[in-house]
mmCIF file of C-alpha atoms in Angstrom:
data_model
loop_
_atom_site.group_PDB
_atom_site.id
_atom_site.type_symbol
_atom_site.label_atom_id
_atom_site.label_comp_id
_atom_site.label_asym_id
_atom_site.label_seq_id
_atom_site.Cartn_x
_atom_site.Cartn_y
_atom_site.Cartn_z
ATOM 1 C CA MET A 820 12.465 5.818 9.495
ATOM 2 C CA ILE A 821 14.834 3.071 10.610
ATOM 3 C CA ALA A 822 18.456 3.094 9.511
ATOM 4 C CA LEU A 823 19.352 0.520 6.862
ATOM 5 C CA SER A 824 22.830 -0.999 7.013
ATOM 6 C CA ILE A 825 23.417 -0.944 3.261
ATOM 7 C CA VAL A 826 26.420 0.550 1.514
ATOM 8 C CA GLN A 827 25.271 3.663 -0.361
ATOM 9 C CA MET A 828 25.204 2.941 -4.093
ATOM 10 C CA SER A 829 26.993 5.316 -6.421
ATOM 11 C CA LEU A 830 25.210 7.029 -9.297
ATOM 12 C CA TRP A 831 25.321 5.466 -12.715
ATOM 13 C CA ALA A 832 25.928 7.734 -15.666
ATOM 14 C CA SER A 833 22.254 7.910 -16.672
ATOM 15 C CA GLU A 834 20.582 7.164 -13.356
ATOM 16 C CA GLN A 835 19.806 8.881 -10.091
ATOM 17 C CA VAL A 836 19.437 7.602 -6.552
ATOM 18 C CA ASN A 837 15.757 7.548 -5.547
ATOM 19 C CA PRO A 838 12.926 8.647 -7.862
ATOM 20 C CA ASP A 839 12.455 12.345 -8.492
ATOM 21 C CA PRO A 840 8.914 13.509 -9.406
ATOM 22 C CA ALA A 841 10.437 16.286 -11.526
ATOM 23 C CA SER A 842 12.558 13.891 -13.599
ATOM 24 C CA ASN A 843 11.900 11.063 -16.052
ATOM 25 C CA ARG A 844 15.354 9.604 -15.522
ATOM 26 C CA PRO A 845 15.864 5.963 -14.526
ATOM 27 C CA PHE A 846 16.732 5.544 -10.877
ATOM 28 C CA ARG A 847 18.019 3.043 -8.377
ATOM 29 C CA VAL A 848 16.629 2.574 -4.917
ATOM 30 C CA HIS A 849 17.238 0.406 -1.879
ATOM 31 C CA GLY A 850 15.153 -0.107 1.204
ATOM 32 C CA LEU A 851 12.987 -2.348 3.357
ATOM 33 C CA VAL A 852 9.854 -4.039 1.971
ATOM 34 C CA LEU A 853 6.934 -3.298 4.299
ATOM 35 C CA PRO A 854 3.516 -4.928 4.700
ATOM 36 C CA PRO A 855 1.078 -5.665 3.244
ATOM 37 C CA ARG A 856 1.819 -8.350 0.672
ATOM 38 C CA LEU A 857 0.551 -7.095 -2.673
ATOM 39 C CA GLN A 858 0.417 -8.663 -6.123
ATOM 40 C CA ASN A 859 1.688 -5.984 -8.499
ATOM 41 C CA HIS A 860 2.917 -3.395 -5.998
ATOM 42 C CA LEU A 861 5.182 -3.200 -3.004
ATOM 43 C CA VAL A 862 5.651 -0.764 -0.152
ATOM 44 C CA LEU A 863 9.300 0.234 0.176
ATOM 45 C CA GLN A 864 10.858 2.203 3.020
ATOM 46 C CA GLY A 865 13.821 3.860 1.355
ATOM 47 C CA ASP A 866 16.410 6.401 2.398
ATOM 48 C CA ASP A 867 14.367 9.418 1.344
ATOM 49 C CA LYS A 868 10.785 8.308 2.097
ATOM 50 C CA THR A 869 8.340 5.397 2.075
ATOM 51 C CA ARG A 870 6.626 4.832 -1.274
ATOM 52 C CA LEU A 871 4.229 2.502 -3.019
ATOM 53 C CA PHE A 872 5.929 1.159 -6.172
ATOM 54 C CA TYR A 873 4.372 -0.933 -8.891
ATOM 55 C CA LEU A 874 6.324 -3.927 -10.189
ATOM 56 C CA SER A 875 7.253 -3.588 -13.855
ATOM 57 C CA GLU A 876 8.295 -7.195 -14.273
ATOM 58 C CA LYS A 877 6.432 -10.278 -13.109
ATOM 59 C CA SER A 878 9.734 -11.792 -11.989
ATOM 60 C CA VAL A 879 10.107 -9.163 -9.251
ATOM 61 C CA HIS A 880 8.588 -10.638 -6.099
ATOM 62 C CA PRO A 881 10.515 -9.661 -2.957
ATOM 63 C CA HIS A 882 9.064 -10.600 0.413
ATOM 64 C CA VAL A 883 7.952 -8.432 3.304
ATOM 65 C CA GLY A 884 10.990 -7.879 5.524
ATOM 66 C CA ASP A 885 13.488 -8.102 2.657
ATOM 67 C CA ILE A 886 16.018 -5.333 2.161
ATOM 68 C CA ILE A 887 16.308 -4.890 -1.582
ATOM 69 C CA GLU A 888 18.222 -3.037 -4.249
ATOM 70 C CA ALA A 889 16.330 -2.301 -7.463
ATOM 71 C CA LYS A 890 16.380 -0.275 -10.621
ATOM 72 C CA GLY A 891 13.320 1.693 -11.592
ATOM 73 C CA LEU A 892 11.678 3.725 -14.314
ATOM 74 C CA PRO A 893 8.938 6.351 -14.118
ATOM 75 C CA ASN A 894 5.680 5.618 -15.891
ATOM 76 C CA PRO A 895 5.234 8.374 -18.511
ATOM 77 C CA GLU A 896 1.454 8.045 -18.152
ATOM 78 C CA ARG A 897 1.576 8.669 -14.401
ATOM 79 C CA THR A 898 2.423 12.019 -12.835
ATOM 80 C CA ASP A 899 1.784 11.154 -9.188
ATOM 81 C CA GLU A 900 4.521 10.304 -6.714
ATOM 82 C CA ASN A 901 3.630 6.593 -6.777
ATOM 83 C CA GLY A 902 3.970 6.316 -10.557
ATOM 84 C CA TYR A 903 7.259 4.461 -10.504
ATOM 85 C CA GLY A 904 8.012 0.913 -11.589
ATOM 86 C CA LEU A 905 10.720 -1.361 -10.211
ATOM 87 C CA PHE A 906 12.673 -4.024 -12.088
ATOM 88 C CA ALA A 907 15.987 -5.903 -11.739
ATOM 89 C CA CYS A 908 15.291 -6.305 -8.039
ATOM 90 C CA LYS A 909 17.551 -8.321 -5.722
ATOM 91 C CA THR A 910 17.438 -9.072 -2.004
ATOM 92 C CA VAL A 911 20.532 -8.002 -0.062
ATOM 93 C CA GLY A 912 19.425 -8.569 3.531
ATOM 94 C CA LYS A 913 16.633 -8.747 6.080
ATOM 95 C CA GLY A 914 15.165 -5.978 8.216
ATOM 96 C CA ASN A 915 12.724 -5.401 11.052
ATOM 97 C CA ILE A 916 9.244 -4.096 10.320
ATOM 98 C CA PRO A 917 8.595 -0.822 12.196
ATOM 99 C CA PRO A 918 5.520 -0.560 14.431
ATOM 100 C CA TYR A 919 2.151 0.536 13.088
ATOM 101 C CA SER A 920 1.062 4.041 14.080
ATOM 102 C CA PRO A 921 -2.437 4.233 15.632
ATOM 103 C CA ALA A 922 -4.655 6.477 13.502
ATOM 104 C CA SER A 923 -8.264 7.534 13.143
ATOM 105 C CA ILE A 924 -10.187 7.516 9.874
ATOM 106 C CA ARG A 925 -10.669 11.254 10.205
ATOM 107 C CA ASP A 926 -6.931 11.946 10.450
ATOM 108 C CA ILE A 927 -6.180 9.528 7.603
ATOM 109 C CA LYS A 928 -8.630 11.425 5.375
ATOM 110 C CA ARG A 929 -6.917 14.679 6.346
ATOM 111 C CA GLY A 930 -3.657 13.301 4.929
ATOM 112 C CA LEU A 931 -1.876 13.156 8.290
ATOM 113 C CA PHE A 932 -0.754 9.547 7.812
ATOM 114 C CA ASP A 933 0.110 9.412 4.121
ATOM 115 C CA ASN A 934 2.857 6.914 3.242
ATOM 116 C CA ARG A 935 2.977 5.386 6.724
ATOM 117 C CA LEU A 936 2.168 2.058 8.328
ATOM 118 C CA ILE A 937 -0.976 2.554 10.381
ATOM 119 C CA SER A 938 -3.491 0.714 12.531
ATOM 120 C CA VAL A 939 -7.089 1.914 12.574
ATOM 121 C CA ARG A 940 -10.270 0.637 14.208
ATOM 122 C CA GLY A 941 -13.790 0.691 12.869
ATOM 123 C CA ARG A 942 -16.804 -1.301 11.726
ATOM 124 C CA VAL A 943 -16.917 -3.018 8.324
ATOM 125 C CA LEU A 944 -19.985 -1.816 6.434
ATOM 126 C CA ASP A 945 -19.526 -3.588 3.118
ATOM 127 C CA ALA A 946 -17.239 -5.680 0.912
ATOM 128 C CA MET A 947 -17.143 -5.179 -2.849
ATOM 129 C CA LYS A 948 -15.080 -5.865 -5.946
ATOM 130 C CA ASP A 949 -13.454 -3.125 -7.960
ATOM 131 C CA ASP A 950 -15.289 -2.738 -11.274
ATOM 132 C CA ILE A 951 -12.050 -2.189 -13.228
ATOM 133 C CA ALA A 952 -9.521 -4.305 -11.333
ATOM 134 C CA PRO A 953 -11.354 -7.492 -10.298
ATOM 135 C CA ASN A 954 -8.411 -8.672 -8.186
ATOM 136 C CA TYR A 955 -9.076 -5.730 -5.832
ATOM 137 C CA THR A 956 -11.641 -6.122 -3.063
ATOM 138 C CA TYR A 957 -12.661 -3.166 -0.923
ATOM 139 C CA LEU A 958 -13.795 -3.248 2.670
ATOM 140 C CA ILE A 959 -15.647 -0.078 3.662
ATOM 141 C CA LEU A 960 -14.501 0.797 7.177
ATOM 142 C CA ALA A 961 -16.552 3.202 9.311
ATOM 143 C CA ASP A 962 -15.832 5.121 12.508
ATOM 144 C CA ASN A 963 -18.725 7.297 13.657
ATOM 145 C CA GLU A 964 -19.591 9.393 10.574
ATOM 146 C CA GLU A 965 -16.315 8.764 8.721
ATOM 147 C CA THR A 966 -15.693 5.995 6.187
ATOM 148 C CA ILE A 967 -12.641 4.893 4.218
ATOM 149 C CA PRO A 968 -11.903 2.039 1.784
ATOM 150 C CA VAL A 969 -9.475 -0.726 2.700
ATOM 151 C CA THR A 970 -7.997 -2.401 -0.394
ATOM 152 C CA CYS A 971 -7.194 -6.115 -0.225
ATOM 153 C CA VAL A 972 -5.539 -7.699 -3.263
ATOM 154 C CA ASN A 973 -6.427 -11.208 -4.473
ATOM 155 C CA ALA A 974 -8.849 -11.714 -1.585
ATOM 156 C CA ASP A 975 -12.160 -13.514 -2.008
ATOM 157 C CA PRO A 976 -15.018 -11.024 -1.489
ATOM 158 C CA ALA A 977 -17.296 -13.771 -0.184
ATOM 159 C CA ASP A 978 -14.683 -14.785 2.381
ATOM 160 C CA LEU A 979 -14.077 -11.198 3.482
ATOM 161 C CA SER A 980 -17.793 -10.521 3.732
ATOM 162 C CA GLY A 981 -18.395 -13.662 5.768
ATOM 163 C CA ARG A 982 -15.530 -12.939 8.143
ATOM 164 C CA PHE A 983 -15.751 -9.196 8.590
ATOM 165 C CA LEU A 984 -19.149 -7.769 7.603
ATOM 166 C CA GLN A 985 -20.505 -5.587 10.434
ATOM 167 C CA ALA A 986 -17.613 -6.677 12.655
ATOM 168 C CA GLU A 987 -15.590 -4.270 14.768
ATOM 169 C CA VAL A 988 -12.037 -4.694 13.521
ATOM 170 C CA GLU A 989 -8.514 -3.345 13.777
ATOM 171 C CA VAL A 990 -6.914 -2.948 10.356
ATOM 172 C CA CYS A 991 -3.152 -2.722 9.968
ATOM 173 C CA GLY A 992 -1.725 -1.625 6.656
ATOM 174 C CA PHE A 993 -0.168 1.109 4.567
ATOM 175 C CA CYS A 994 -1.885 4.475 4.147
ATOM 176 C CA SER A 995 -1.465 5.982 0.704
ATOM 177 C CA PRO A 996 -2.897 8.889 -1.281
ATOM 178 C CA THR A 997 -5.297 7.558 -3.902
ATOM 179 C CA THR A 998 -4.311 8.069 -7.529
ATOM 180 C CA GLY A 999 -6.030 8.022 -10.900
ATOM 181 C CA HIS A 1000 -9.788 8.088 -11.404
ATOM 182 C CA ARG A 1001 -10.440 6.646 -7.926
ATOM 183 C CA ARG A 1002 -9.116 9.820 -6.298
ATOM 184 C CA LYS A 1003 -12.398 11.660 -6.870
ATOM 185 C CA PHE A 1004 -14.168 9.100 -4.687
ATOM 186 C CA HIS A 1005 -11.604 8.659 -1.913
ATOM 187 C CA PRO A 1006 -8.434 10.810 -1.873
ATOM 188 C CA HIS A 1007 -6.806 8.576 0.754
ATOM 189 C CA GLY A 1008 -6.998 4.827 1.271
ATOM 190 C CA ILE A 1009 -5.486 1.893 3.116
ATOM 191 C CA TRP A 1010 -3.735 -1.128 1.593
ATOM 192 C CA SER A 1011 -4.058 -4.234 3.732
ATOM 193 C CA GLU A 1012 -4.608 -7.995 3.606
ATOM 194 C CA PRO A 1013 -6.825 -10.408 5.571
ATOM 195 C CA ALA A 1014 -3.914 -11.522 7.770
ATOM 196 C CA LEU A 1015 -3.539 -7.917 8.987
ATOM 197 C CA ILE A 1016 -7.206 -7.517 9.987
ATOM 198 C CA ARG A 1017 -8.094 -8.470 13.575
ATOM 199 C CA VAL A 1018 -11.701 -8.951 14.673
ATOM 200 C CA LEU A 1019 -12.465 -7.162 17.935
ATOM 201 C CA LYS A 1020 -16.193 -7.932 17.968
ATOM 202 C CA GLN A 1021 -17.955 -10.353 15.659
ATOM 203 C CA GLY A 1022 -20.480 -9.065 13.167
ATOM 204 C CA TYR A 1023 -23.052 -10.932 11.101
ATOM 205 C CA GLY A 1024 -21.221 -11.727 7.883
ATOM 206 C CA THR A 1025 -23.362 -12.584 4.899
ATOM 207 C CA PRO A 1026 -22.436 -14.157 1.566
ATOM 208 C CA PHE A 1027 -21.030 -11.730 -0.966
ATOM 209 C CA GLU A 1028 -23.301 -10.871 -3.856
ATOM 210 C CA ALA A 1029 -21.706 -9.632 -7.056
#
């Protein structure tokens, strides 16, 4: 992790610094917002680790590269390490995005790159909407016999299919353990966005069919 030049915040009477999976106490956190740009989540590189947080309030919209201070609350319905919401967020500075770590799909699926920025190469086999969250579009990335989903938020499936289907690509993004009901299908996944996907060899994109 990179060092953040932020004055360490003192504990409030009822809060703790950084979320603790064993506690339901409110917390405060500060860190650097990492790519990709997401709608209801953000990737935050904090003092203790890098985490995927969901945004509890619609007014919280920091930008990639911002150093922020925020208050947070655990979601009582979530028991995983990413089940934390942020609110009362403010930007206190700007930071430099660390480099992406080259990874293979196989090593990502083994959990070797959890909660890290990664770059991975492969061929796009398909593009599809999520049945439950229609603002999620998945690209299925393949490398030899291994496949993994790449989640893009608020991306047009038809556009992604036309641009990337059967193309050899390099995907940059954030690797995260999958949570909830999706975990049974893919325990690890990649969060990305179209701007972070580079075409190495063109495919034969076809219109998306719902």
